[in-house]
XYZ file of C-alpha atoms in Angstrom:
693
model
C 144.815 37.640 -19.665
C 144.536 37.273 -15.618
C 140.885 36.822 -14.260
C 139.053 37.640 -10.776
C 136.684 35.514 -9.387
C 135.467 33.451 -6.495
C 134.851 34.949 -2.775
C 136.390 37.916 -1.696
C 137.834 38.542 1.671
C 135.926 41.366 3.431
C 136.409 43.409 6.660
C 134.630 42.048 9.592
C 132.541 44.944 10.733
C 133.754 44.661 14.499
C 131.190 46.760 17.430
C 133.449 49.157 19.352
C 132.761 51.638 22.492
C 133.642 54.869 22.305
C 132.926 57.992 24.426
C 131.210 61.401 22.818
C 130.530 65.117 23.942
C 127.254 65.907 22.255
C 127.629 68.474 19.861
C 125.662 71.994 19.366
C 125.355 70.895 15.889
C 122.771 67.642 15.074
C 120.818 67.237 12.403
C 117.588 64.894 12.748
C 115.846 62.919 10.480
C 112.988 60.985 9.835
C 115.669 57.859 10.779
C 117.699 58.979 13.727
C 120.172 62.381 14.413
C 123.094 62.194 12.594
C 126.056 64.030 13.148
C 130.056 64.786 12.943
C 132.435 63.567 15.592
C 136.157 62.788 16.164
C 136.384 59.766 18.053
C 140.467 58.675 18.571
C 142.053 59.877 15.352
C 139.047 59.646 12.762
C 136.417 61.714 12.331
C 133.232 59.991 11.853
C 129.704 60.193 10.806
C 127.808 58.931 13.448
C 124.647 57.495 12.180
C 121.518 56.813 14.814
C 118.672 54.685 14.138
C 116.401 56.544 16.781
C 115.731 59.849 17.589
C 117.704 61.424 20.824
C 116.711 63.328 23.864
C 120.595 64.236 24.202
C 121.590 68.166 24.784
C 124.597 70.244 23.981
C 127.660 68.740 25.709
C 125.989 65.434 27.846
C 128.894 62.998 27.630
C 127.410 59.757 25.878
C 128.369 55.847 25.674
C 128.149 55.000 22.282
C 128.396 51.350 20.806
C 129.014 51.689 16.899
C 130.039 49.852 14.032
C 132.431 50.830 11.439
C 131.889 51.545 7.972
C 134.582 52.421 6.047
C 133.058 53.915 2.784
C 131.952 51.959 -0.731
C 132.720 52.820 -4.290
C 129.456 52.378 -6.340
C 129.210 49.142 -8.238
C 127.560 50.806 -10.954
C 127.369 53.842 -13.086
C 125.249 56.734 -12.037
C 124.926 55.682 -8.316
C 125.349 58.190 -5.836
C 129.183 57.995 -4.642
C 129.293 58.193 -1.015
C 133.226 58.510 -0.627
C 133.298 61.506 -2.755
C 130.627 62.387 -0.473
C 133.106 62.052 2.751
C 135.838 63.023 1.808
C 134.255 66.832 0.880
C 133.050 66.468 4.177
C 135.942 65.531 5.299
C 134.426 62.614 7.296
C 137.268 58.885 7.514
C 133.686 56.985 7.656
C 130.590 56.270 8.981
C 129.446 54.424 12.251
C 126.273 53.770 12.636
C 125.349 53.496 16.660
C 124.004 50.112 17.434
C 123.124 51.286 21.320
C 124.048 54.306 23.585
C 123.492 55.911 27.076
C 123.774 59.277 29.087
C 126.982 58.763 31.035
C 127.482 62.685 32.353
C 125.103 65.759 32.035
C 125.604 68.624 30.203
C 128.117 71.175 32.229
C 127.692 73.805 29.554
C 125.918 76.827 30.233
C 122.152 77.090 30.079
C 121.807 79.708 27.682
C 124.170 77.539 25.135
C 122.347 74.568 25.614
C 118.930 76.120 25.206
C 120.981 77.522 22.047
C 121.258 74.313 20.548
C 117.789 72.790 21.201
C 116.075 76.044 18.795
C 116.042 73.561 15.758
C 114.244 70.343 17.264
C 112.093 73.379 18.994
C 111.457 75.036 15.752
C 110.915 71.756 13.854
C 108.028 70.604 16.984
C 106.421 74.201 16.649
C 105.933 73.457 12.516
C 104.660 70.314 13.157
C 102.071 71.994 15.418
C 101.125 74.410 13.328
C 101.785 72.592 9.514
C 100.411 69.682 10.279
C 100.051 67.806 6.598
C 103.823 69.785 5.563
C 105.904 70.558 8.198
C 109.205 68.969 7.106
C 108.488 70.546 3.979
C 108.283 74.606 5.332
C 110.738 73.945 7.339
C 112.666 73.271 4.865
C 112.049 75.738 3.540
C 112.396 78.264 5.958
C 115.502 76.823 7.750
C 117.333 74.678 5.444
C 118.194 71.325 5.314
C 119.294 70.302 8.813
C 116.584 68.607 9.535
C 115.070 66.469 7.188
C 111.754 65.709 7.553
C 110.780 65.487 3.779
C 109.474 62.182 2.631
C 111.387 60.564 -0.584
C 108.292 61.022 -2.848
C 108.008 64.691 -2.277
C 111.496 65.257 -2.645
C 111.755 63.939 -5.880
C 108.885 65.932 -7.271
C 110.270 68.358 -6.053
C 114.339 68.037 -7.765
C 112.569 66.395 -10.972
C 111.071 69.141 -11.738
C 114.654 71.692 -10.914
C 112.868 73.623 -8.397
C 115.899 75.823 -8.022
C 115.148 77.359 -4.414
C 115.180 74.073 -2.653
C 118.708 73.317 -4.629
C 120.122 76.687 -3.738
C 117.590 76.489 -0.304
C 119.812 77.811 2.551
C 121.721 81.508 0.560
C 118.334 81.875 -0.683
C 116.821 81.629 2.421
C 119.148 84.044 4.719
C 119.435 86.769 2.140
C 115.746 86.978 1.660
C 115.386 86.891 5.093
C 118.238 89.683 5.529
C 116.194 91.670 2.757
C 113.017 91.604 5.303
C 115.294 93.010 7.558
C 116.704 95.375 6.603
C 114.142 96.866 4.725
C 112.215 96.669 8.555
C 115.046 98.247 10.145
C 114.955 100.955 7.609
C 111.242 101.671 7.558
C 111.507 101.968 11.614
C 113.955 104.939 10.519
C 116.514 103.050 12.932
C 120.204 104.096 12.570
C 123.188 102.026 10.759
C 124.597 101.480 14.467
C 121.626 100.152 15.526
C 120.485 98.237 12.131
C 124.001 96.462 11.688
C 124.041 94.286 15.138
C 120.463 93.523 14.255
C 120.936 91.583 11.191
C 124.426 90.638 12.675
C 122.176 88.735 15.471
C 119.938 87.385 13.357
C 122.198 86.202 11.038
C 123.998 84.199 13.315
C 120.999 83.012 15.004
C 119.829 81.627 11.341
C 123.114 79.847 11.473
C 122.886 78.241 14.881
C 119.648 76.511 13.322
C 120.233 76.039 9.980
C 124.490 75.388 10.124
C 126.882 76.075 7.987
C 127.712 75.547 3.989
C 128.598 77.143 0.888
C 125.285 78.728 -0.021
C 124.906 80.221 3.472
C 128.673 81.960 3.781
C 128.199 83.111 -0.026
C 125.260 85.030 0.828
C 126.234 86.078 4.180
C 129.767 87.954 3.052
C 127.828 89.491 -0.188
C 125.147 90.789 2.088
C 127.222 92.342 4.819
C 129.288 93.329 2.387
C 126.826 95.281 -0.033
C 124.899 96.743 3.458
C 128.570 97.806 4.890
C 129.635 99.619 1.572
C 126.092 100.919 0.568
C 124.944 102.614 3.504
C 127.883 103.017 5.746
C 131.024 103.117 4.090
C 128.908 105.259 0.960
C 131.342 103.105 -1.666
C 130.057 101.448 -4.590
C 131.079 98.622 -6.073
C 130.839 96.212 -9.150
C 128.341 93.498 -7.921
C 131.330 91.189 -9.577
C 133.098 92.061 -6.592
C 130.909 91.111 -4.014
C 130.688 87.769 -6.042
C 134.742 87.539 -6.008
C 134.613 88.167 -2.407
C 132.435 85.591 -1.546
C 133.963 83.476 -3.194
C 137.348 83.727 -1.909
C 136.247 83.349 1.785
C 133.971 80.261 1.009
C 137.768 78.424 -0.450
C 139.375 79.947 2.449
C 136.863 78.367 4.464
C 135.364 75.432 3.175
C 138.071 74.529 0.415
C 136.334 71.793 -0.509
C 133.196 73.044 -0.777
C 133.596 73.449 -4.702
C 133.511 69.842 -5.290
C 129.943 70.264 -3.954
C 127.131 71.269 -6.460
C 125.903 73.202 -3.840
C 128.966 75.784 -4.033
C 128.372 76.062 -8.163
C 124.289 76.219 -7.964
C 124.945 78.756 -5.379
C 127.667 80.662 -7.323
C 127.048 80.188 -11.178
C 122.934 80.873 -10.521
C 124.165 84.296 -7.852
C 126.246 85.770 -11.125
C 123.894 84.783 -13.847
C 121.232 86.411 -12.470
C 123.164 89.956 -10.900
C 125.270 89.701 -14.918
C 121.913 88.907 -17.074
C 118.709 89.991 -15.311
C 119.107 93.931 -16.271
C 119.860 93.620 -19.524
C 117.374 91.167 -20.518
C 114.966 93.421 -18.622
C 115.691 96.082 -20.976
C 114.870 94.513 -24.154
C 111.385 93.155 -23.123
C 107.874 95.757 -22.537
C 105.697 95.079 -19.574
C 105.084 95.105 -16.449
C 108.272 95.346 -14.702
C 107.881 92.845 -11.388
C 106.125 90.169 -14.044
C 109.207 90.516 -16.663
C 111.997 90.557 -13.917
C 109.834 87.291 -12.581
C 109.453 85.571 -15.749
C 113.447 86.309 -16.283
C 115.078 85.409 -13.152
C 113.571 82.525 -13.497
C 114.080 81.029 -16.710
C 117.521 82.208 -16.031
C 118.303 80.687 -12.865
C 116.900 77.015 -14.364
C 118.633 77.800 -17.576
C 122.008 78.215 -15.726
C 121.307 75.267 -12.809
C 120.459 72.431 -15.839
C 124.077 72.033 -16.939
C 124.942 71.783 -12.752
C 122.367 69.003 -12.763
C 123.228 67.441 -15.350
C 126.253 66.485 -14.684
C 125.273 65.414 -11.389
C 122.526 63.710 -12.355
C 122.584 63.075 -15.969
C 118.911 63.925 -16.530
C 116.901 67.095 -16.883
C 113.267 68.256 -15.593
C 111.921 69.788 -19.056
C 109.131 71.368 -17.043
C 111.702 73.193 -14.701
C 111.003 76.811 -16.051
C 106.617 76.081 -15.956
C 107.638 74.644 -12.526
C 109.347 77.573 -11.244
C 107.256 80.572 -12.888
C 104.258 78.570 -11.576
C 105.796 77.019 -8.029
C 108.632 80.092 -7.103
C 105.822 82.968 -5.703
C 104.704 80.145 -3.527
C 107.659 79.425 -2.155
C 107.913 82.861 -1.476
C 104.801 82.745 0.670
C 105.464 79.542 2.289
C 108.612 80.944 3.467
C 107.754 84.329 4.776
C 103.943 83.329 5.875
C 105.025 80.345 7.412
C 108.006 82.768 9.176
C 105.867 85.016 10.162
C 103.233 82.298 11.628
C 106.693 80.674 13.810
C 106.939 84.059 15.377
C 103.427 85.037 15.780
C 103.064 80.810 17.851
C 103.999 82.392 21.649
C 102.125 85.537 22.251
C 99.203 84.797 19.472
C 98.467 80.766 19.372
C 95.413 81.397 17.742
C 96.171 83.775 15.132
C 99.427 81.348 14.413
C 97.243 77.874 13.840
C 94.681 79.887 11.651
C 97.564 81.155 9.520
C 99.392 77.533 9.683
C 96.188 76.218 8.105
C 96.710 78.611 5.051
C 100.503 78.459 4.580
C 99.420 74.209 5.368
C 97.055 74.684 2.277
C 99.662 76.506 -0.032
C 102.244 74.011 0.602
C 100.260 72.364 -0.343
C 98.833 72.826 -3.936
C 102.864 73.787 -4.320
C 103.615 70.278 -3.617
C 100.558 68.368 -5.913
C 101.987 71.188 -8.581
C 105.093 69.798 -8.583
C 104.450 66.503 -8.636
C 101.408 67.150 -11.362
C 104.100 68.673 -13.215
C 106.410 66.163 -12.997
C 104.109 63.410 -13.498
C 103.198 65.730 -17.278
C 106.609 65.199 -18.562
C 109.248 63.743 -16.502
C 113.077 63.956 -17.116
C 114.898 64.085 -19.768
C 117.962 61.738 -19.204
C 121.658 62.388 -20.947
C 124.807 60.156 -21.184
C 127.540 61.045 -20.281
C 129.841 62.371 -24.369
C 126.410 64.242 -24.859
C 126.806 66.371 -21.562
C 130.249 66.981 -21.933
C 130.431 67.833 -25.889
C 126.955 70.236 -25.023
C 129.193 72.246 -21.753
C 131.990 71.974 -23.682
C 130.729 74.197 -26.492
C 128.826 76.118 -24.312
C 132.072 77.134 -22.438
C 134.212 77.995 -25.764
C 130.869 80.275 -27.245
C 131.044 82.247 -23.775
C 134.791 82.311 -23.962
C 134.550 83.358 -27.042
C 131.968 86.344 -26.904
C 133.285 87.492 -23.755
C 136.839 87.515 -25.311
C 135.447 89.590 -28.456
C 133.213 91.744 -26.248
C 136.951 92.673 -24.485
C 138.370 92.958 -27.720
C 135.912 95.587 -29.078
C 136.164 97.522 -26.160
C 139.944 97.321 -25.993
C 139.693 98.664 -29.603
C 137.561 100.989 -29.819
C 135.405 99.447 -32.445
C 131.973 100.669 -33.699
C 128.376 99.728 -33.281
C 128.930 98.142 -36.944
C 131.674 96.011 -36.109
C 130.673 94.600 -33.000
C 127.825 93.143 -34.770
C 129.414 91.719 -37.283
C 132.007 90.170 -35.622
C 129.598 88.947 -32.989
C 127.622 87.436 -36.379
C 130.321 85.737 -37.233
C 131.488 84.347 -34.010
C 128.335 83.046 -33.628
C 128.228 81.111 -37.618
C 131.466 79.677 -36.755
C 130.200 78.327 -33.094
C 127.363 76.759 -35.203
C 128.551 75.157 -37.234
C 131.348 73.824 -34.955
C 128.028 73.012 -32.520
C 126.775 70.923 -35.208
C 129.894 68.901 -36.166
C 130.220 68.356 -32.447
C 126.947 66.600 -31.563
C 126.601 64.780 -35.393
C 129.735 63.261 -34.505
C 127.920 62.689 -30.993
C 124.917 61.634 -32.598
C 127.364 58.820 -35.208
C 128.986 57.700 -31.894
C 125.973 56.449 -29.505
C 124.278 55.093 -32.803
C 127.642 52.959 -32.843
C 127.746 51.807 -29.505
C 126.931 48.319 -28.615
C 127.229 46.494 -25.530
C 125.252 44.480 -22.299
C 125.616 45.399 -19.350
C 125.142 43.356 -15.628
C 124.499 45.807 -13.585
C 124.824 44.869 -9.862
C 121.561 45.101 -7.878
C 122.861 42.572 -5.149
C 120.833 39.428 -4.780
C 118.901 39.439 -7.702
C 119.327 40.085 -12.216
C 119.164 42.937 -14.025
C 120.774 43.060 -17.598
C 120.361 45.756 -19.973
C 121.749 45.633 -23.299
C 122.275 48.718 -25.241
C 122.594 48.493 -29.272
C 122.889 52.335 -30.921
C 120.347 53.959 -29.899
C 117.841 51.452 -28.604
C 117.651 50.348 -24.999
C 117.084 46.368 -23.564
C 116.477 45.465 -19.859
C 116.096 42.571 -19.132
C 114.868 41.764 -15.525
C 114.237 44.773 -13.273
C 115.894 43.328 -9.669
C 114.800 42.740 -6.572
C 114.752 44.346 -3.096
C 116.976 46.738 -1.709
C 116.796 48.394 1.749
C 113.642 49.885 2.147
C 113.270 50.265 -1.730
C 113.464 48.379 -5.226
C 116.599 47.952 -6.820
C 115.073 49.543 -10.389
C 115.051 52.696 -8.232
C 117.953 52.743 -6.110
C 119.955 51.571 -9.040
C 118.591 51.253 -12.513
C 117.291 53.668 -12.729
C 120.618 55.592 -12.075
C 122.246 53.767 -14.520
C 120.150 54.321 -17.076
C 119.941 58.024 -16.662
C 123.826 57.900 -16.335
C 123.738 56.187 -20.226
C 121.340 58.449 -21.468
C 118.092 56.069 -21.745
C 114.807 57.960 -20.893
C 112.633 54.854 -22.070
C 113.059 51.385 -22.883
C 112.309 49.911 -26.330
C 111.610 46.633 -24.338
C 111.466 45.312 -20.822
C 111.912 41.289 -20.853
C 110.625 39.903 -17.217
C 112.330 36.219 -17.620
C 110.356 34.906 -14.635
C 108.400 36.381 -11.643
C 110.097 36.134 -8.953
C 110.306 38.773 -6.443
C 114.668 38.542 -7.297
C 114.153 39.779 -11.058
C 110.976 41.324 -11.197
C 110.174 43.153 -7.778
C 111.293 46.646 -9.928
C 109.005 45.834 -12.716
C 105.932 48.947 -11.746
C 109.326 51.436 -11.365
C 110.684 50.453 -14.680
C 107.236 50.918 -16.281
C 106.829 54.172 -14.605
C 109.961 54.955 -15.974
C 108.966 54.479 -19.547
C 109.093 51.011 -21.916
C 107.363 50.449 -25.463
C 106.438 46.602 -24.759
C 106.892 44.071 -21.757
C 107.670 40.719 -22.919
C 107.016 37.733 -19.789
C 106.453 34.361 -19.464
C 103.611 34.751 -17.351
C 100.322 36.892 -17.029
C 100.431 40.603 -15.690
C 98.274 42.944 -14.392
C 99.394 45.747 -16.806
C 99.428 45.469 -20.274
C 102.379 43.033 -21.902
C 103.041 40.736 -24.739
C 102.749 36.819 -22.956
C 105.337 34.748 -24.514
C 104.427 31.612 -25.255
C 106.490 30.477 -28.811
C 109.782 31.937 -29.787
C 109.583 35.682 -29.784
C 112.414 38.000 -31.915
C 113.202 40.800 -31.396
C 115.077 42.616 -33.868
C 117.021 45.756 -34.091
C 119.932 47.134 -36.456
C 122.982 45.397 -36.476
C 121.290 43.054 -33.873
C 118.309 40.755 -32.716
C 116.819 38.933 -29.684
C 115.522 35.958 -29.067
C 112.997 34.402 -26.468
C 112.570 30.938 -25.388
C 109.680 29.930 -23.223
C 110.760 25.938 -21.552
C 106.486 26.617 -21.175
C 105.453 25.655 -24.228
C 107.438 21.952 -23.512
C 106.367 21.902 -20.167
C 103.767 24.337 -18.381
C 103.996 22.564 -15.341
C 107.079 22.933 -14.395
C 108.310 25.239 -11.454
C 107.946 29.248 -12.147
C 112.501 28.461 -12.038
C 112.079 26.129 -15.194
C 109.677 28.328 -16.590
C 112.380 31.247 -17.248
C 112.758 32.779 -20.375
C 115.804 32.124 -22.683
C 117.140 34.876 -23.422
C 119.332 34.415 -26.692
C 121.730 37.707 -27.198
C 123.124 38.190 -30.468
C 125.051 41.828 -31.055
C 127.421 41.905 -34.264
C 127.668 38.433 -34.737
C 129.220 38.404 -30.740
C 125.620 36.118 -28.979
C 125.335 36.277 -24.889
C 122.603 33.559 -23.253
C 120.532 34.302 -20.348
C 118.798 31.452 -18.740
C 117.241 32.566 -15.556
C 117.164 30.518 -12.941
C 116.517 26.924 -15.237
C 118.333 23.936 -12.663
C 120.006 21.585 -14.881
C 117.164 19.162 -15.753
C 115.570 22.051 -17.619
C 119.040 22.650 -18.945
C 119.316 19.328 -20.322
C 115.592 19.153 -21.999
C 116.155 23.002 -23.804
C 119.868 21.112 -25.018
C 117.465 17.560 -26.092
C 115.211 19.406 -28.117
C 117.853 22.110 -29.705
C 116.802 25.521 -28.667
C 120.035 26.431 -27.401
C 122.719 27.654 -29.879
C 126.224 27.699 -28.583
C 127.487 31.562 -27.513
C 129.911 33.929 -26.866
C 129.511 34.564 -23.393
C 127.257 32.890 -20.433
C 125.468 34.385 -18.007
C 125.334 31.390 -15.032
C 122.207 30.116 -14.082
C 120.720 30.824 -11.219
C 123.017 33.785 -9.328
C 125.726 30.435 -9.621
C 123.632 28.031 -7.925
C 125.249 24.486 -7.408
C 122.117 23.167 -9.157
C 122.540 25.274 -12.092
C 125.137 25.185 -15.346
C 125.741 21.773 -14.998
C 129.209 20.287 -17.061
C 126.790 18.886 -19.583
C 124.732 22.873 -20.410
C 129.309 24.323 -20.396
C 130.717 21.334 -23.143
C 127.395 22.411 -25.811
C 127.271 26.299 -25.162
C 131.759 26.284 -24.727
C 131.587 30.351 -24.068
C 134.746 32.168 -24.154
C 133.506 34.121 -21.295
C 131.072 34.076 -18.025
C 129.692 36.112 -15.835
C 127.415 35.330 -13.111
C 124.499 38.206 -10.689
C 124.358 37.780 -7.596
C 124.815 40.011 -3.939
C 128.052 40.529 -1.875
C 128.370 38.002 1.318
C 124.419 36.537 0.133
C 123.289 34.240 2.391
C 122.600 31.867 -0.106
C 126.298 30.956 -0.937
C 126.368 32.296 -4.011
C 127.852 31.597 -6.388
C 128.576 28.100 -5.658
C 132.617 26.711 -5.391
C 131.306 23.319 -7.734
C 130.097 26.407 -10.520
C 133.577 27.743 -10.105
C 134.814 24.032 -10.871
C 133.401 23.284 -13.733
C 133.925 27.021 -14.944
C 137.628 26.567 -14.009
C 138.222 23.464 -15.228
C 137.053 24.083 -18.678
C 139.616 27.355 -18.498
C 136.486 30.139 -18.901
C 137.586 33.240 -17.283
C 134.598 34.599 -15.583
C 133.633 37.891 -13.068
C 130.761 38.153 -11.033
C 128.807 41.290 -9.906
C 129.367 40.451 -6.178
C 132.561 41.550 -6.254
C 133.438 43.147 -9.610
C 130.554 45.443 -9.331
C 128.201 46.104 -12.684
C 130.036 44.781 -15.611
C 130.006 45.903 -19.252
C 130.849 44.053 -21.964
C 130.927 46.168 -25.156
C 130.906 44.490 -28.431
C 134.079 46.310 -30.425
C 135.443 45.435 -34.263
C 137.708 42.379 -33.436
C 137.077 41.642 -29.795
C 135.056 41.723 -26.365
C 136.114 44.485 -23.847
C 135.208 43.454 -20.291
C 134.830 46.700 -18.089
C 134.588 46.455 -14.012
C 132.780 49.176 -12.612
C 134.072 48.568 -9.246
C 137.644 47.574 -9.745
C 137.521 49.903 -13.304
C 139.527 47.286 -14.531
C 138.929 46.295 -18.114
C 140.073 42.899 -20.139
C 139.542 42.033 -23.681
C 138.681 38.570 -24.692
C 138.852 38.454 -28.917
C 135.648 37.419 -30.503
C 137.013 36.356 -34.265
C 137.224 32.679 -35.639
C 139.579 30.327 -33.544
């Protein structure tokens, strides 16, 4: 068995100069401009750290640092490499400096057209001072990204479908409104058709192109042409098939994106299911149609959302029923307000106040609903099983209907066969989910989550989940929000049974509030907190089925020691396999714990203090006699963790080891007679015998 450890040879990112022509399509964000440019043989995603004032066609000199994509180091994290492949991007280019070399020589009309999105955004900021980013996105799509992370998270948490497939839904609505107005004005088709194409082209110039927009344009234009000019009637499936073919031909990689599936699956479901369901429900047609369409859209979006993020919002249907009508008001009213502002600025300003208020109510409603129920997380096994069962059920019903029509079966025969099919599928579903339940109840593993220069360890024992430490800060946010919560969602963990904070240094406890907000039954810590918690002043045992966690506080013997030396000693046992976490204790405290017989021998040990040279002494290793060691530290951290002297001490004893700084998340799974150690970054699995030697 060969193990990888120690320092990693890394690619040094060098700054290089390049000259680019400012493109027609750029994306403005609160953090700076974004667009794709070809430099040499590479297609680079240009990332500016500030907004710019360049115009289409300007020649700009830039100093960039090429940053190749890095695969996610934890399960459940956003995969930037997959996104870059889908977009045809080779690498990311971080722009360090830039200057104008030569002004644009493009026509003034094109320069003016390229600047429309920025001018519209500025107009929205004047008309809707509180929620300009949200309203702009709901009218013109996501090309300008000025929605705050909190608002974006709340909208997605409650499954607001009109934001998930926003651009296609918008252009369909705008095309329909314009068609209605032109027909009310009794304009001939020779006028209507060019006007529709011009408006769609203008919208695409503002919003750009994606699978949803292309789908919407192809379907609406083909439908209008056949219905009003060619006078031909085709089933709606024909238009969907045409749109799929066009999108795949234009951008084959779009099928890898969630937007493609949201757009086409929801559109197909709305066309296929809304009318038959409405025919069986009595009540006002407008209300029944609105309710059924919202319910169908949400239910169809749920499997896609689960595959994408492993979470589903239980309040999604309620949120769509309540918020969707407000989004329609914001979309049409906001567009009317923007169009009115040049000729009637005062009226536009007054209408803008109303639209801004509606958007505020919509945002507050979504955040309230999100806090009310939150999200439910499902593990990948359950998701795959559920989608497989639903797919088989749909295929079976579809095949049965086709067989019935082909063999001219009467209604009673069809109903009998459907009942038989449903019974078989129900029994099969119960069996499948019983297998899933048994599988999940038997899982046992400890995972070292890669949170950079910090600590976070997840303990899973069947349906129990306990987290040790919450990591530190990553960029402008916490590691808990960026890394730990996606990992919990990936494994279907809605709430933790316990949260253990070894000590309150920032790199161990910065994400405490985010994890508590995620959900936890009890918090164990060695020092007082402002929240409800269990203060560990004496050894505490946390019992689980086939497992136990013992917390030993050094403060019961040495109350005046430093924060690091007051770290809780965490001894984990799963089906006889033992793990030990010592927080940031130094060598002196390790020796004291040994002298007081508070440290047992274990199978797996975590290096103390991220692999610092002041921890994990030779006496510690000799007394504990671990069979495997792991370390949690940041890649290229400024402390030089893990220190070479610690690595030497481990290597001299021929103890295999891995570190999150090189291997990413490390899952140590307890199997029948061995420990399976799986590295997420390199997708490698090692096997360690755990029986008697």
